[in-house]
Every structure is written in structure tokens, then in C-alpha cells.
């Protein structure tokens, strides 16, 4: 699983900082998470084959999280895309994108499928045999969801040493991989668990932006391998959090600690601060395994 | 009058090329012409004080000409703008911008005034004592206008040598500047035209993008100092012009020649071409005073 930060700053795009967008590569999927203005250029700069994106997840309808989407949808049309594009986002996103396409008489020549969200409870919004995606209801000024991306448990792996030890015939390997017992040369039946190894632990990633401090999300993101939690402010600006419904770096760290996540990544920084290191310094005493998102940075999970 | 090219490429934004946008500084106005995705970043990169923009002119509702507008409107809000912003563009632009603001519950705290256009004839859309702006109806796949920006004739200028020659008293200077006759020391009345000089010739700029070859515009843009005319294609791709309703470099040059403009600037290039010089080489034999638009380039008129 690989996460590329395309943009991790709040509010307005600037010469060297981009609004929120991330690309998650997970079990052959390319999931785009949020799409601030300039996202398609960021995708090009990172040399990502972005025509492979089939699912776009939009947390909320503030401009810094989705004003790059109309352009991306149009670019896919110009590039001759034929495959479906699925867009998951708050109710209203379909009307917005559809209106812009209508005004430009620029309907897509590929299927554009909207999955509008309005539940206040966490819900499963995407699932196949390898991956699931659930919403994480957040607390922001407008209806907002984070997203939990989870790999599914892969099949058990054949234990090469064990099958050799019991002299199991190769013709049985497929059945054993599918969970069946095996037959030793002696005729004895061998339990599947004695012939296979546990598959790699499935990985998980939780994206939580934008939100005020919200402890309710802790059970939803428990033990994830990577948590991206917004930290728009430092504690010195904590008084701005209630009105703007954003979090401080220490609040993000407290959520990470309570949820016992493996690693925390901070982002959605206000551009008022001179150094991003200040965010890390504030979070680290509370939760030590913390890193800073930066535009273009890649996290291997 | 100064024209800054913020973006001059057609279709999709790329790492090093931007879709259409220009900033025209004319008699203390800052007029923004079209606003493709990324325009606000381009304004920052050029270090233009873009909060001074009060009038935005949108030619048509294809994404590469206006998908940067919602973000710019939002940025003005975040920067605490209080002064009016006027947006001139095709019918539908108000609904689009209003819907996006509504979905984000992000109404502007400054007056946002739309002037929707739907006339097929040229019309006066802005005028004050120094400048006028008229539409130039173009021929594109959707309803599209170019814009003609004209300085008005400034007042006549006091002729310092003449007033000295006739020993005119300083107390009369204001009246003379306002067109009145003067009185020589001898008591003789002196014609205003003998005491003043012609003001500088008013300058004019015509923006014409996107359009197929359209000779009807020639009378509207006759003798302008600067004509920006799109040249999406070279003649080798002329067969694409009819379907896409774009022009070749040689067609742009023919328009410039017929309109007897002073200078032609080409732009809105398809990104299929390796070198922009090809556009200039094609246009120059037809109209010699031709230059190439490039992102970030400034034309002093």
C-alpha cells in the first residue's frame, strides 16, 4: 500500500503549496482522495498514471477539497477515457459536476457514476474481494466524511517446508491453498493449518480531514497502520478550532494515541506558520510515531 | 496598458503549461480575462496584487477558461475582501458559481455581481470615464465572446511653451485644460487648440478566444493596437478546425491583416506541437508583426 500526498495545505492554493489531495495505491487500485484545485497537475508532476484512477472519494464540498474535480473529469474526457469513473461524496456533488459539464456542453464519453453520501453513521461504500472502504463521519462546518481503507485478509500461504516434510503431492497444492486438508505419503490426513502459513496482516489507512477533535472516531480507526489526521492549527491558535471546526496537532496526536494506530501523519496545515516542524514538535510528546505530510511525499505502508 | 499572459494553452493544465487567463492593466483597472484552473497560482507567481481585480471577463464556459474561477472567488473571501467583484460571462455562470458556494456553505462576505451575457451582437458591457469594454461575438462550440478593451480619449494636454509665449496667467491653466480659451497678457483671446496639445492616442486591446475563423469580427477590432487571436492549430491540422471550431495560425494572421491591427499575439496552442515557433513561422508571411503568447510573458502596449 502506498500513499502519495499531492497536496496537504488548507485553504488557498499558492505557488508552492497545494490544497488537499492524496493518491492511495492499494491492491492494484488507485484511489484518489479529495481533489483540490491543481490536483491533476500534481498527478502529472508525480508521474502517476492517473488514467488508472477509477474511484474518487471526496470528504466534503469546500473548495480546497474538490475544486480540482471538474477539471479532472474534463481531462479524462479529453484523454479519451472509456472506463467508468466512480465519485463518492456528499449529496450535491452530482448536481455540481453535472451543471458544469452541461454549461460547457462537455458530457463525458465515459460512464460517470456518482455515489452520494448523507448518512451520519459510518457505512460501507466500496467493497471487492481485496479491499473495503468505509466512511468515518467527521465534525466540520459542512457534512464531512473521512475514509477508512482496509485490505482484506489474503488466502493462507502454502508452507513449503511443511508440504515437503509430509511428502504431499504437488497435485494437492491448489486444494490446500483453498483451505482443504492434505494427504501425507503415509495416507494420513494433515490439517490445513499445519500445511499453510498465516497470510500477511492486512493493512489499513484512515484519512480524517477536515474535522474538529472528535473522539467518536476512535473505535472506527482502531489499530490502523496509518492515520492521516488534519492539524490545521497549533495549540497557540486553539481558540480558532471551535469556530472553524479544525484540530490542533496535539488533538490529532491524542486521537492517534487513543486509537493505538501504528503511525500518524499530520497535514492540512494553515499557511500562517513558518515551519511545519512545529506541528511535529507539538504532537510527538503525545504520540511518538508521527510524520509530516508534504506535497509530493510518499508513505509506504 | 500592460497585458500579462497567465496561461495560453488549450485544454488540460500540465506541469509547465496553463489554460487560458490574462491580466490586463489599463488606466488603473486590473481586468482578469478568462480564468482556467490554476489562475490564482499564476497570479501569485507573477507577484500581481490580484486583490485589486474588480472585473472578471469570461469568454465561454469550457473548463479551460473558467474552472479556476470558483477557487479565485473563494480565495478573495478567505483574504477578507470587502470590495465588489463583477463577473461578466455567458448565461449560466451565476448558477454555477452560486451552486458551488452554496454547497460549501461559503458565501462571499463581499458583493459578488454577475453580468450574464446572451446577445449575439456586440454590446457595451462596461464603461467609465476612462475605459470601455465591448463584447466580440465569436464562433465556437458553445456561446462565446471575445472582448474589446478601449481607452477613452484623455483631456488635451497644456502646451507649456504656448502658454509661456502668450504670457498666460497660471490662474487660467485649469480652465484651459478643461477646454476653455485663454487670455494673453495683451488681452487677446487665444484659441484652446493653440494652447494645448493632442492627448496620447487611446490604446485598444482585443481578446479573441476561442473561435473558428470569423471575418465578421474584423470591423469590431479594426486598427486595435494589440490583437490576441487564438491559433489552436497549424495548417497541417486545419481539418480539425471545422469540428472543434478553432483557428489556425494563418487564419489568425489573415484576421489581423484584414483588421489592420498593429500587433498580433497568438495563443491557445494545442499541446500536440513540439515548438511554438511553428505558429509564428506560419503566421509571419501573412502578417509580419506577430508575437507568441507564453505563460508569464508581459506585453506593454
Coordinates of C-alpha atoms in Angstrom, one line a residue:
Chain A
X1 CA 0.0 0.0 0.0
X2 CA 1.4 3.4 -1.0
X3 CA 0.1 6.8 -0.2
X4 CA 1.3 9.8 -2.2
X5 CA 0.5 13.3 -0.8
X6 CA -0.5 15.5 -3.7
X7 CA -1.4 18.5 -1.5
X8 CA -1.7 18.9 2.2
X9 CA -2.3 22.6 2.9
X10 CA -5.6 24.2 3.9
X11 CA -7.5 27.0 2.2
X12 CA -6.0 28.7 -0.9
X13 CA -3.5 27.2 -3.4
X14 CA -0.2 29.0 -3.5
X15 CA 2.9 28.9 -5.7
X16 CA 4.5 26.1 -3.7
X17 CA 1.6 24.6 -1.6
X18 CA -1.4 22.7 -2.8
X19 CA -4.8 22.1 -1.3
X20 CA -5.8 18.6 -0.1
X21 CA -5.4 15.6 -2.4
X22 CA -3.9 12.2 -2.0
X23 CA -3.5 9.1 -4.1
X24 CA -3.7 5.7 -2.4
X25 CA -2.4 2.7 -4.3
X26 CA -3.9 -0.4 -2.6
X27 CA -4.1 -3.9 -4.1
X28 CA -4.0 -2.8 -7.7
X29 CA -6.5 0.1 -7.1
X30 CA -5.6 3.7 -7.5
X31 CA -7.9 5.6 -5.2
X32 CA -8.0 9.4 -5.3
X33 CA -8.9 11.1 -2.0
X34 CA -10.1 14.7 -2.3
X35 CA -9.2 16.8 -5.3
X36 CA -8.4 20.4 -4.6
X37 CA -7.6 22.9 -7.4
X38 CA -4.4 21.8 -9.2
X39 CA -4.7 18.1 -8.4
X40 CA -4.4 17.0 -12.0
X41 CA -1.1 19.0 -12.3
X42 CA 0.2 17.4 -9.1
X43 CA -0.7 13.9 -10.5
X44 CA 1.3 14.7 -13.6
X45 CA 4.3 16.1 -11.6
X46 CA 4.4 12.9 -9.6
X47 CA 4.4 11.0 -12.9
X48 CA 1.5 8.9 -11.7
X49 CA -0.5 7.0 -14.4
X50 CA -3.7 8.7 -13.3
X51 CA -5.9 7.4 -16.0
X52 CA -5.9 4.2 -13.8
X53 CA -7.9 6.1 -11.2
X54 CA -11.4 4.6 -11.1
X55 CA -12.7 5.7 -7.7
X56 CA -12.6 9.3 -6.3
X57 CA -13.5 9.9 -2.6
X58 CA -14.4 13.5 -1.7
X59 CA -14.6 14.3 2.0
X60 CA -16.6 17.5 1.8
X61 CA -17.6 20.2 -0.6
X62 CA -15.3 23.0 0.5
X63 CA -13.3 24.3 -2.5
X64 CA -9.9 23.3 -1.2
X65 CA -11.1 19.7 -1.3
X66 CA -12.9 19.4 -4.6
X67 CA -12.5 22.4 -7.0
X68 CA -10.0 20.3 -8.9
X69 CA -12.6 17.7 -9.7
X70 CA -14.4 19.3 -12.6
X71 CA -11.1 19.8 -14.4
X72 CA -10.0 16.2 -13.8
X73 CA -13.3 14.9 -15.1
X74 CA -12.9 17.0 -18.2
X75 CA -9.3 16.0 -18.7
X76 CA -10.3 12.3 -18.6
X77 CA -12.8 13.1 -21.4
X78 CA -10.1 14.8 -23.5
X79 CA -7.7 11.9 -23.0
X80 CA -10.3 9.6 -24.5
X81 CA -11.2 7.7 -21.3
X82 CA -13.7 4.9 -21.8
X83 CA -13.8 3.2 -18.4
X84 CA -16.1 4.0 -15.6
X85 CA -15.3 6.7 -13.0
X86 CA -16.9 6.4 -9.6
X87 CA -17.2 9.5 -7.5
X88 CA -18.2 9.2 -3.8
X89 CA -19.0 12.4 -2.0
X90 CA -21.6 14.4 -0.1
X91 CA -25.1 15.0 -1.6
X92 CA -24.9 17.8 -4.1
X93 CA -21.7 16.7 -5.8
X94 CA -23.6 15.2 -8.7
X95 CA -25.6 18.4 -9.3
X96 CA -22.4 20.5 -9.2
X97 CA -20.4 18.4 -11.6
X98 CA -23.3 17.8 -13.9
X99 CA -24.1 21.5 -14.1
X100 CA -20.5 22.4 -15.1
X101 CA -20.5 19.7 -17.8
X102 CA -23.9 20.9 -19.1
X103 CA -22.8 24.5 -19.3
X104 CA -19.7 23.6 -21.3
X105 CA -21.7 21.1 -23.4
X106 CA -18.9 18.8 -22.4
X107 CA -20.6 15.5 -21.4
X108 CA -18.1 12.7 -20.7
X109 CA -17.8 9.9 -23.2
X110 CA -17.1 7.5 -20.4
X111 CA -19.6 6.4 -17.6
X112 CA -19.5 8.9 -14.7
X113 CA -21.2 7.3 -11.7
X114 CA -22.0 9.3 -8.5
X115 CA -22.4 7.7 -5.1
X116 CA -23.9 10.5 -2.9
X117 CA -23.4 10.2 0.8
X118 CA -25.7 11.7 3.5
X119 CA -25.5 9.2 6.4
X120 CA -24.3 10.4 9.8
X121 CA -23.2 6.8 10.6
X122 CA -20.2 5.0 9.2
X123 CA -21.1 3.0 6.2
X124 CA -19.5 0.6 3.7
X125 CA -19.3 2.5 0.4
X126 CA -17.0 0.2 -1.7
X127 CA -16.0 -3.4 -1.5
X128 CA -14.5 -6.0 -3.7
X129 CA -12.6 -9.3 -2.9
X130 CA -9.4 -7.4 -1.8
X131 CA -10.4 -4.1 -0.3
X132 CA -13.2 -2.3 1.5
X133 CA -13.8 1.4 2.1
X134 CA -15.9 2.8 4.9
X135 CA -16.9 6.4 5.8
X136 CA -15.7 8.0 9.0
X137 CA -18.2 10.7 9.9
X138 CA -16.3 13.8 11.0
X139 CA -17.3 17.1 12.6
X140 CA -16.7 20.0 10.3
X141 CA -18.7 23.1 9.3
X142 CA -20.4 21.2 6.5
X143 CA -21.2 17.5 6.1
X144 CA -17.9 15.7 6.0
X145 CA -16.6 12.1 5.9
X146 CA -13.2 10.7 6.4
X147 CA -12.5 7.3 4.8
X148 CA -11.2 4.0 6.1
X149 CA -9.4 1.9 3.5
X150 CA -8.8 -1.7 4.6
X151 CA -7.2 -4.6 2.8
X152 CA -9.0 -7.9 3.2
X153 CA -7.3 -11.0 4.6
X154 CA -5.5 -12.7 1.8
X155 CA -5.7 -16.5 1.4
X156 CA -3.3 -18.6 3.6
X157 CA 0.1 -19.2 2.1
X158 CA 1.4 -22.7 1.3
X159 CA 4.1 -23.7 3.8
X160 CA 6.8 -25.1 1.5
X161 CA 8.7 -26.8 4.4
X162 CA 5.6 -28.5 5.8
X163 CA 4.5 -30.0 2.5
X164 CA 8.0 -31.3 1.9
X165 CA 8.1 -32.8 5.4
X166 CA 4.8 -34.7 4.9
X167 CA 5.8 -35.5 1.2
X168 CA 2.5 -34.1 0.0
X169 CA 2.0 -34.5 -3.8
X170 CA 2.0 -31.3 -5.9
X171 CA -1.4 -32.1 -7.3
X172 CA -2.9 -31.2 -3.9
X173 CA -1.3 -27.8 -3.6
X174 CA -4.2 -25.9 -5.1
X175 CA -6.7 -27.5 -2.8
X176 CA -4.5 -26.8 0.2
X177 CA -4.2 -23.1 -0.8
X178 CA -8.0 -23.1 -1.0
X179 CA -8.3 -24.3 2.6
X180 CA -8.5 -28.0 2.2
X181 CA -6.6 -30.6 4.3
X182 CA -3.7 -32.5 2.7
X183 CA -2.8 -36.2 2.5
X184 CA 0.6 -37.3 3.5
X185 CA 2.5 -40.1 1.6
X186 CA 1.7 -42.3 4.6
X187 CA -2.0 -41.8 3.9
X188 CA -2.5 -39.7 7.0
X189 CA -4.8 -36.6 6.7
X190 CA -2.9 -33.4 7.6
X191 CA -4.8 -30.3 8.9
X192 CA -4.7 -27.3 6.6
X193 CA -3.3 -25.2 9.4
X194 CA -0.3 -27.4 9.6
X195 CA 0.4 -27.0 5.8
X196 CA -0.1 -23.3 5.5
X197 CA 1.2 -20.1 7.0
X198 CA -0.8 -17.0 8.1
X199 CA -1.2 -14.5 5.2
X200 CA 0.4 -11.1 5.7
X201 CA -1.6 -8.9 8.1
X202 CA -4.0 -6.8 6.0
X203 CA -3.0 -3.1 6.1
X204 CA -5.3 -0.2 6.7
X205 CA -5.3 3.5 6.2
X206 CA -7.6 6.1 7.7
X207 CA -8.0 9.6 6.2
X208 CA -9.5 12.2 8.6
X209 CA -9.8 15.7 7.2
X210 CA -11.4 18.2 7.9
X211 CA -12.6 17.8 11.5
X212 CA -12.7 19.3 15.0
X213 CA -11.5 16.9 17.7
X214 CA -13.9 14.0 17.7
X215 CA -13.3 11.0 20.0
X216 CA -16.2 9.1 18.4
X217 CA -14.0 8.2 15.5
X218 CA -11.6 6.2 17.7
X219 CA -13.4 2.9 17.5
X220 CA -13.6 3.2 13.7
X221 CA -9.9 3.7 13.2
X222 CA -8.6 1.5 16.0
X223 CA -5.2 -0.1 15.2
X224 CA -4.9 1.2 11.7
X225 CA -1.5 1.1 10.2
X226 CA -1.6 4.7 9.1
X227 CA -3.8 7.6 10.2
X228 CA -3.8 10.9 8.4
X229 CA -5.4 13.4 10.7
X230 CA -5.7 17.0 10.0
X231 CA -3.8 19.5 12.2
X232 CA -4.7 22.9 10.8
X233 CA -3.5 24.7 13.9
X234 CA -1.1 24.6 16.7
X235 CA -2.2 24.9 20.3
X236 CA -1.4 28.6 20.2
X237 CA -4.4 29.0 17.9
X238 CA -6.6 26.5 19.7
X239 CA -9.2 29.2 20.1
X240 CA -9.8 29.1 16.3
X241 CA -10.7 25.4 16.4
X242 CA -14.3 25.7 17.8
X243 CA -15.4 28.3 15.1
X244 CA -13.6 26.8 12.1
X245 CA -14.1 23.1 13.3
X246 CA -10.5 22.1 12.8
X247 CA -7.9 20.4 15.1
X248 CA -4.6 21.1 16.6
X249 CA -1.5 18.9 16.2
X250 CA -1.8 17.8 19.8
X251 CA -5.5 16.9 19.3
X252 CA -4.5 14.8 16.3
X253 CA -1.9 13.1 18.4
X254 CA -4.4 12.3 21.2
X255 CA -6.7 10.7 18.7
X256 CA -3.8 8.6 17.3
X257 CA -2.8 7.5 20.9
X258 CA -6.4 6.6 21.9
X259 CA -6.8 4.6 18.6
X260 CA -3.4 2.9 19.1
X261 CA -2.6 3.4 15.5
X262 CA 0.8 2.5 14.2
X263 CA 1.8 5.8 12.6
X264 CA 0.3 9.3 12.5
X265 CA 0.7 11.7 9.6
X266 CA -0.2 15.3 10.1
X267 CA -1.5 17.7 7.4
X268 CA -4.0 20.4 6.3
X269 CA -1.7 23.0 7.7
X270 CA -2.8 26.6 8.0
X271 CA -0.3 28.6 5.9
X272 CA 0.2 31.1 8.8
X273 CA 3.1 29.0 10.2
X274 CA 6.7 29.5 9.1
X275 CA 7.8 25.9 9.8
X276 CA 6.0 22.6 9.6
X277 CA 8.4 21.2 12.2
X278 CA 6.3 23.0 14.9
X279 CA 3.5 20.6 14.2
X280 CA 5.7 17.6 14.7
X281 CA 7.2 19.0 17.9
X282 CA 3.7 19.6 19.3
X283 CA 2.4 16.1 18.5
X284 CA 5.5 14.0 19.3
X285 CA 5.4 14.1 23.2
X286 CA 1.8 12.7 23.0
X287 CA 2.3 10.2 20.1
X288 CA 5.8 9.5 19.1
X289 CA 5.5 7.8 15.7
X290 CA 4.4 10.9 13.9
X291 CA 5.4 12.3 10.5
X292 CA 4.6 15.3 8.5
X293 CA 2.7 15.3 5.2
X294 CA 4.4 17.3 2.5
X295 CA 3.3 17.8 -1.1
X296 CA 4.9 15.1 -3.2
X297 CA 5.9 12.9 -0.2
X298 CA 5.3 9.2 -0.4
X299 CA 4.4 6.9 2.5
X300 CA 4.9 3.1 2.0
X301 CA 2.6 1.2 4.3
Chain B
X1 CA -1.6 49.4 -20.8
X2 CA 0.0 46.1 -19.9
X3 CA -1.1 42.6 -20.7
X4 CA 0.3 39.7 -18.6
X5 CA -0.3 36.2 -20.1
X6 CA -1.1 33.9 -17.2
X7 CA -1.9 30.9 -19.3
X8 CA -2.2 30.4 -23.1
X9 CA -2.6 26.7 -23.8
X10 CA -5.8 24.9 -24.8
X11 CA -7.5 22.0 -23.0
X12 CA -5.8 20.4 -20.0
X13 CA -3.4 22.1 -17.5
X14 CA 0.0 20.4 -17.4
X15 CA 3.1 20.7 -15.2
X16 CA 4.5 23.6 -17.3
X17 CA 1.5 24.9 -19.3
X18 CA -1.6 26.7 -18.1
X19 CA -5.0 27.1 -19.6
X20 CA -6.3 30.5 -20.7
X21 CA -6.1 33.5 -18.4
X22 CA -4.8 37.0 -18.9
X23 CA -4.5 40.1 -16.7
X24 CA -5.0 43.5 -18.4
X25 CA -3.8 46.6 -16.6
X26 CA -5.5 49.6 -18.2
X27 CA -5.9 53.1 -16.8
X28 CA -5.7 51.9 -13.1
X29 CA -8.0 48.9 -13.7
X30 CA -6.9 45.3 -13.3
X31 CA -9.1 43.3 -15.6
X32 CA -8.9 39.5 -15.5
X33 CA -9.8 37.8 -18.8
X34 CA -10.7 34.1 -18.5
X35 CA -9.8 32.1 -15.5
X36 CA -8.7 28.5 -16.2
X37 CA -7.7 26.1 -13.4
X38 CA -4.6 27.4 -11.6
X39 CA -5.1 31.1 -12.4
X40 CA -4.8 32.2 -8.8
X41 CA -1.5 30.4 -8.5
X42 CA -0.3 32.1 -11.7
X43 CA -1.3 35.5 -10.4
X44 CA 0.8 34.8 -7.2
X45 CA 3.7 33.6 -9.3
X46 CA 3.7 36.8 -11.3
X47 CA 3.5 38.7 -8.0
X48 CA 0.5 40.7 -9.2
X49 CA -1.6 42.4 -6.5
X50 CA -4.6 40.5 -7.6
X51 CA -6.9 41.7 -4.8
X52 CA -7.1 44.8 -7.0
X53 CA -9.1 42.9 -9.6
X54 CA -12.7 44.1 -9.7
X55 CA -13.8 42.9 -13.0
X56 CA -13.5 39.4 -14.5
X57 CA -14.5 38.7 -18.1
X58 CA -15.2 35.1 -19.0
X59 CA -15.3 34.3 -22.8
X60 CA -17.2 31.0 -22.5
X61 CA -18.0 28.1 -20.2
X62 CA -15.5 25.5 -21.2
X63 CA -13.4 24.3 -18.3
X64 CA -10.1 25.6 -19.6
X65 CA -11.5 29.1 -19.5
X66 CA -13.3 29.2 -16.1
X67 CA -12.6 26.3 -13.8
X68 CA -10.2 28.5 -11.8
X69 CA -13.0 31.0 -11.1
X70 CA -14.7 29.2 -8.1
X71 CA -11.3 29.0 -6.4
X72 CA -10.5 32.6 -7.0
X73 CA -13.9 33.7 -5.7
X74 CA -13.3 31.6 -2.5
X75 CA -9.7 32.9 -2.1
X76 CA -11.0 36.5 -2.2
X77 CA -13.4 35.5 0.7
X78 CA -10.5 34.0 2.7
X79 CA -8.4 37.0 2.2
X80 CA -11.1 39.2 3.7
X81 CA -12.1 41.0 0.6
X82 CA -14.8 43.7 1.0
X83 CA -15.0 45.4 -2.3
X84 CA -17.3 44.4 -5.1
X85 CA -16.3 41.8 -7.7
X86 CA -18.0 41.9 -11.1
X87 CA -18.2 38.9 -13.3
X88 CA -19.1 39.1 -16.9
X89 CA -19.8 35.8 -18.7
X90 CA -22.3 33.7 -20.5
X91 CA -25.7 32.9 -19.0
X92 CA -25.3 30.1 -16.6
X93 CA -22.2 31.4 -14.9
X94 CA -24.2 32.8 -12.0
X95 CA -25.9 29.5 -11.3
X96 CA -22.6 27.6 -11.4
X97 CA -20.7 29.8 -9.1
X98 CA -23.7 30.2 -6.7
X99 CA -24.2 26.5 -6.5
X100 CA -20.6 25.8 -5.6
X101 CA -20.7 28.5 -2.9
X102 CA -24.0 27.1 -1.6
X103 CA -22.7 23.5 -1.4
X104 CA -19.7 24.6 0.6
X105 CA -21.8 27.0 2.7
X106 CA -19.1 29.5 1.7
X107 CA -21.0 32.7 0.7
X108 CA -18.7 35.6 0.0
X109 CA -18.6 38.4 2.5
X110 CA -18.1 40.8 -0.4
X111 CA -20.6 41.8 -3.0
X112 CA -20.4 39.3 -6.0
X113 CA -22.2 40.8 -9.0
X114 CA -22.9 38.8 -12.1
X115 CA -23.5 40.3 -15.6
X116 CA -24.7 37.5 -17.7
X117 CA -24.4 37.7 -21.5
X118 CA -26.5 36.2 -24.1
X119 CA -26.6 38.7 -27.0
X120 CA -25.3 37.6 -30.4
X121 CA -24.5 41.2 -31.3
X122 CA -21.6 43.2 -29.9
X123 CA -22.6 45.1 -26.8
X124 CA -21.1 47.6 -24.4
X125 CA -20.7 45.8 -21.1
X126 CA -18.5 48.1 -19.0
X127 CA -17.8 51.8 -19.2
X128 CA -16.4 54.5 -17.0
X129 CA -14.8 57.9 -17.8
X130 CA -11.5 56.2 -18.9
X131 CA -12.3 52.8 -20.4
X132 CA -15.0 50.9 -22.3
X133 CA -15.4 47.1 -22.8
X134 CA -17.4 45.6 -25.6
X135 CA -18.1 42.0 -26.5
X136 CA -16.9 40.5 -29.7
X137 CA -19.2 37.6 -30.6
X138 CA -17.2 34.6 -31.7
X139 CA -17.9 31.3 -33.4
X140 CA -17.2 28.4 -31.0
X141 CA -18.9 25.2 -30.0
X142 CA -20.7 27.0 -27.2
X143 CA -21.8 30.6 -26.8
X144 CA -18.5 32.6 -26.7
X145 CA -17.5 36.3 -26.6
X146 CA -14.2 38.0 -27.1
X147 CA -13.7 41.3 -25.5
X148 CA -12.6 44.7 -26.9
X149 CA -10.9 47.0 -24.3
X150 CA -10.6 50.6 -25.4
X151 CA -9.1 53.6 -23.6
X152 CA -11.1 56.8 -24.0
X153 CA -9.6 59.9 -25.3
X154 CA -7.9 61.7 -22.5
X155 CA -8.2 65.5 -22.0
X156 CA -6.0 67.7 -24.1
X157 CA -2.6 68.5 -22.5
X158 CA -1.5 72.0 -21.6
X159 CA 1.2 73.2 -24.1
X160 CA 3.8 74.7 -21.7
X161 CA 5.7 76.5 -24.5
X162 CA 2.5 78.1 -25.9
X163 CA 1.2 79.5 -22.6
X164 CA 4.7 81.0 -22.0
X165 CA 4.7 82.5 -25.4
X166 CA 1.4 84.2 -24.8
X167 CA 2.3 85.0 -21.2
X168 CA -1.0 83.4 -20.0
X169 CA -1.5 83.7 -16.2
X170 CA -1.3 80.4 -14.2
X171 CA -4.8 81.0 -12.8
X172 CA -6.2 80.2 -16.3
X173 CA -4.4 76.8 -16.6
X174 CA -7.3 74.8 -15.1
X175 CA -9.9 76.3 -17.5
X176 CA -7.6 75.8 -20.5
X177 CA -7.1 72.1 -19.5
X178 CA -10.9 71.9 -19.4
X179 CA -11.2 73.2 -23.0
X180 CA -11.7 76.9 -22.5
X181 CA -9.9 79.7 -24.5
X182 CA -7.1 81.6 -22.8
X183 CA -6.3 85.4 -22.5
X184 CA -2.9 86.7 -23.5
X185 CA -1.2 89.4 -21.4
X186 CA -2.1 91.7 -24.4
X187 CA -5.8 91.0 -23.7
X188 CA -6.1 88.9 -26.9
X189 CA -8.3 85.7 -26.7
X190 CA -6.3 82.7 -27.7
X191 CA -8.0 79.5 -29.1
X192 CA -7.8 76.5 -26.8
X193 CA -6.3 74.5 -29.7
X194 CA -3.4 76.9 -29.8
X195 CA -2.7 76.4 -26.0
X196 CA -3.0 72.6 -25.8
X197 CA -1.5 69.5 -27.4
X198 CA -3.3 66.4 -28.6
X199 CA -3.6 63.8 -25.8
X200 CA -1.9 60.5 -26.4
X201 CA -3.8 58.3 -28.8
X202 CA -6.1 55.9 -26.8
X203 CA -4.9 52.4 -26.9
X204 CA -7.0 49.3 -27.5
X205 CA -6.8 45.6 -27.0
X206 CA -8.9 42.8 -28.5
X207 CA -9.1 39.4 -27.0
X208 CA -10.4 36.7 -29.3
X209 CA -10.5 33.1 -28.0
X210 CA -11.9 30.6 -28.7
X211 CA -13.2 30.8 -32.3
X212 CA -13.2 29.4 -35.7
X213 CA -12.2 31.8 -38.5
X214 CA -14.8 34.6 -38.4
X215 CA -14.4 37.5 -40.7
X216 CA -17.4 39.3 -39.1
X217 CA -15.2 40.4 -36.3
X218 CA -12.9 42.5 -38.5
X219 CA -15.0 45.7 -38.3
X220 CA -15.2 45.4 -34.5
X221 CA -11.4 45.0 -34.0
X222 CA -10.3 47.4 -36.8
X223 CA -7.0 49.1 -36.0
X224 CA -6.6 47.8 -32.5
X225 CA -3.1 48.2 -31.0
X226 CA -3.0 44.6 -29.9
X227 CA -5.0 41.6 -31.1
X228 CA -4.8 38.3 -29.2
X229 CA -6.3 35.7 -31.6
X230 CA -6.3 32.1 -30.8
X231 CA -4.4 29.7 -33.0
X232 CA -5.0 26.3 -31.6
X233 CA -3.7 24.5 -34.7
X234 CA -1.3 24.8 -37.6
X235 CA -2.5 24.4 -41.2
X236 CA -1.4 20.8 -41.1
X237 CA -4.3 20.2 -38.7
X238 CA -6.8 22.5 -40.5
X239 CA -9.2 19.7 -40.9
X240 CA -9.8 19.7 -37.2
X241 CA -10.9 23.4 -37.2
X242 CA -14.4 22.8 -38.5
X243 CA -15.4 20.3 -35.9
X244 CA -13.7 21.9 -32.9
X245 CA -14.3 25.5 -34.0
X246 CA -10.8 26.7 -33.6
X247 CA -8.4 28.6 -35.9
X248 CA -5.0 28.0 -37.4
X249 CA -2.1 30.4 -37.1
X250 CA -2.5 31.5 -40.7
X251 CA -6.2 32.2 -40.1
X252 CA -5.4 34.4 -37.1
X253 CA -2.9 36.2 -39.3
X254 CA -5.5 36.8 -42.0
X255 CA -7.8 38.3 -39.5
X256 CA -5.0 40.6 -38.2
X257 CA -4.2 41.7 -41.7
X258 CA -7.8 42.4 -42.7
X259 CA -8.3 44.4 -39.4
X260 CA -5.1 46.3 -39.9
X261 CA -4.1 45.8 -36.3
X262 CA -0.8 47.0 -35.0
X263 CA 0.4 43.7 -33.5
X264 CA -0.9 40.2 -33.4
X265 CA -0.3 37.8 -30.4
X266 CA -1.0 34.1 -31.0
X267 CA -2.1 31.7 -28.2
X268 CA -4.4 28.8 -27.1
X269 CA -2.0 26.3 -28.6
X270 CA -2.8 22.7 -28.8
X271 CA -0.2 20.8 -26.8
X272 CA 0.4 18.4 -29.7
X273 CA 3.1 20.6 -31.1
X274 CA 6.8 20.4 -30.1
X275 CA 7.7 24.0 -30.8
X276 CA 5.6 27.2 -30.6
X277 CA 7.9 28.8 -33.2
X278 CA 6.0 26.9 -35.8
X279 CA 2.9 29.1 -35.1
X280 CA 5.0 32.2 -35.7
X281 CA 6.6 30.9 -38.8
X282 CA 3.1 30.1 -40.3
X283 CA 1.6 33.5 -39.4
X284 CA 4.5 35.8 -40.3
X285 CA 4.4 35.6 -44.1
X286 CA 0.7 36.8 -43.9
X287 CA 1.1 39.3 -41.0
X288 CA 4.6 40.3 -40.0
X289 CA 4.2 41.9 -36.6
X290 CA 3.3 38.8 -34.8
X291 CA 4.4 37.5 -31.4
X292 CA 3.8 34.4 -29.4
X293 CA 2.0 34.4 -26.1
X294 CA 3.8 32.4 -23.4
X295 CA 2.8 31.8 -19.8
X296 CA 4.2 34.7 -17.8
X297 CA 5.0 36.9 -20.7
X298 CA 4.2 40.6 -20.5
X299 CA 3.2 42.8 -23.4
X300 CA 3.4 46.6 -22.9
X301 CA 1.0 48.3 -25.2

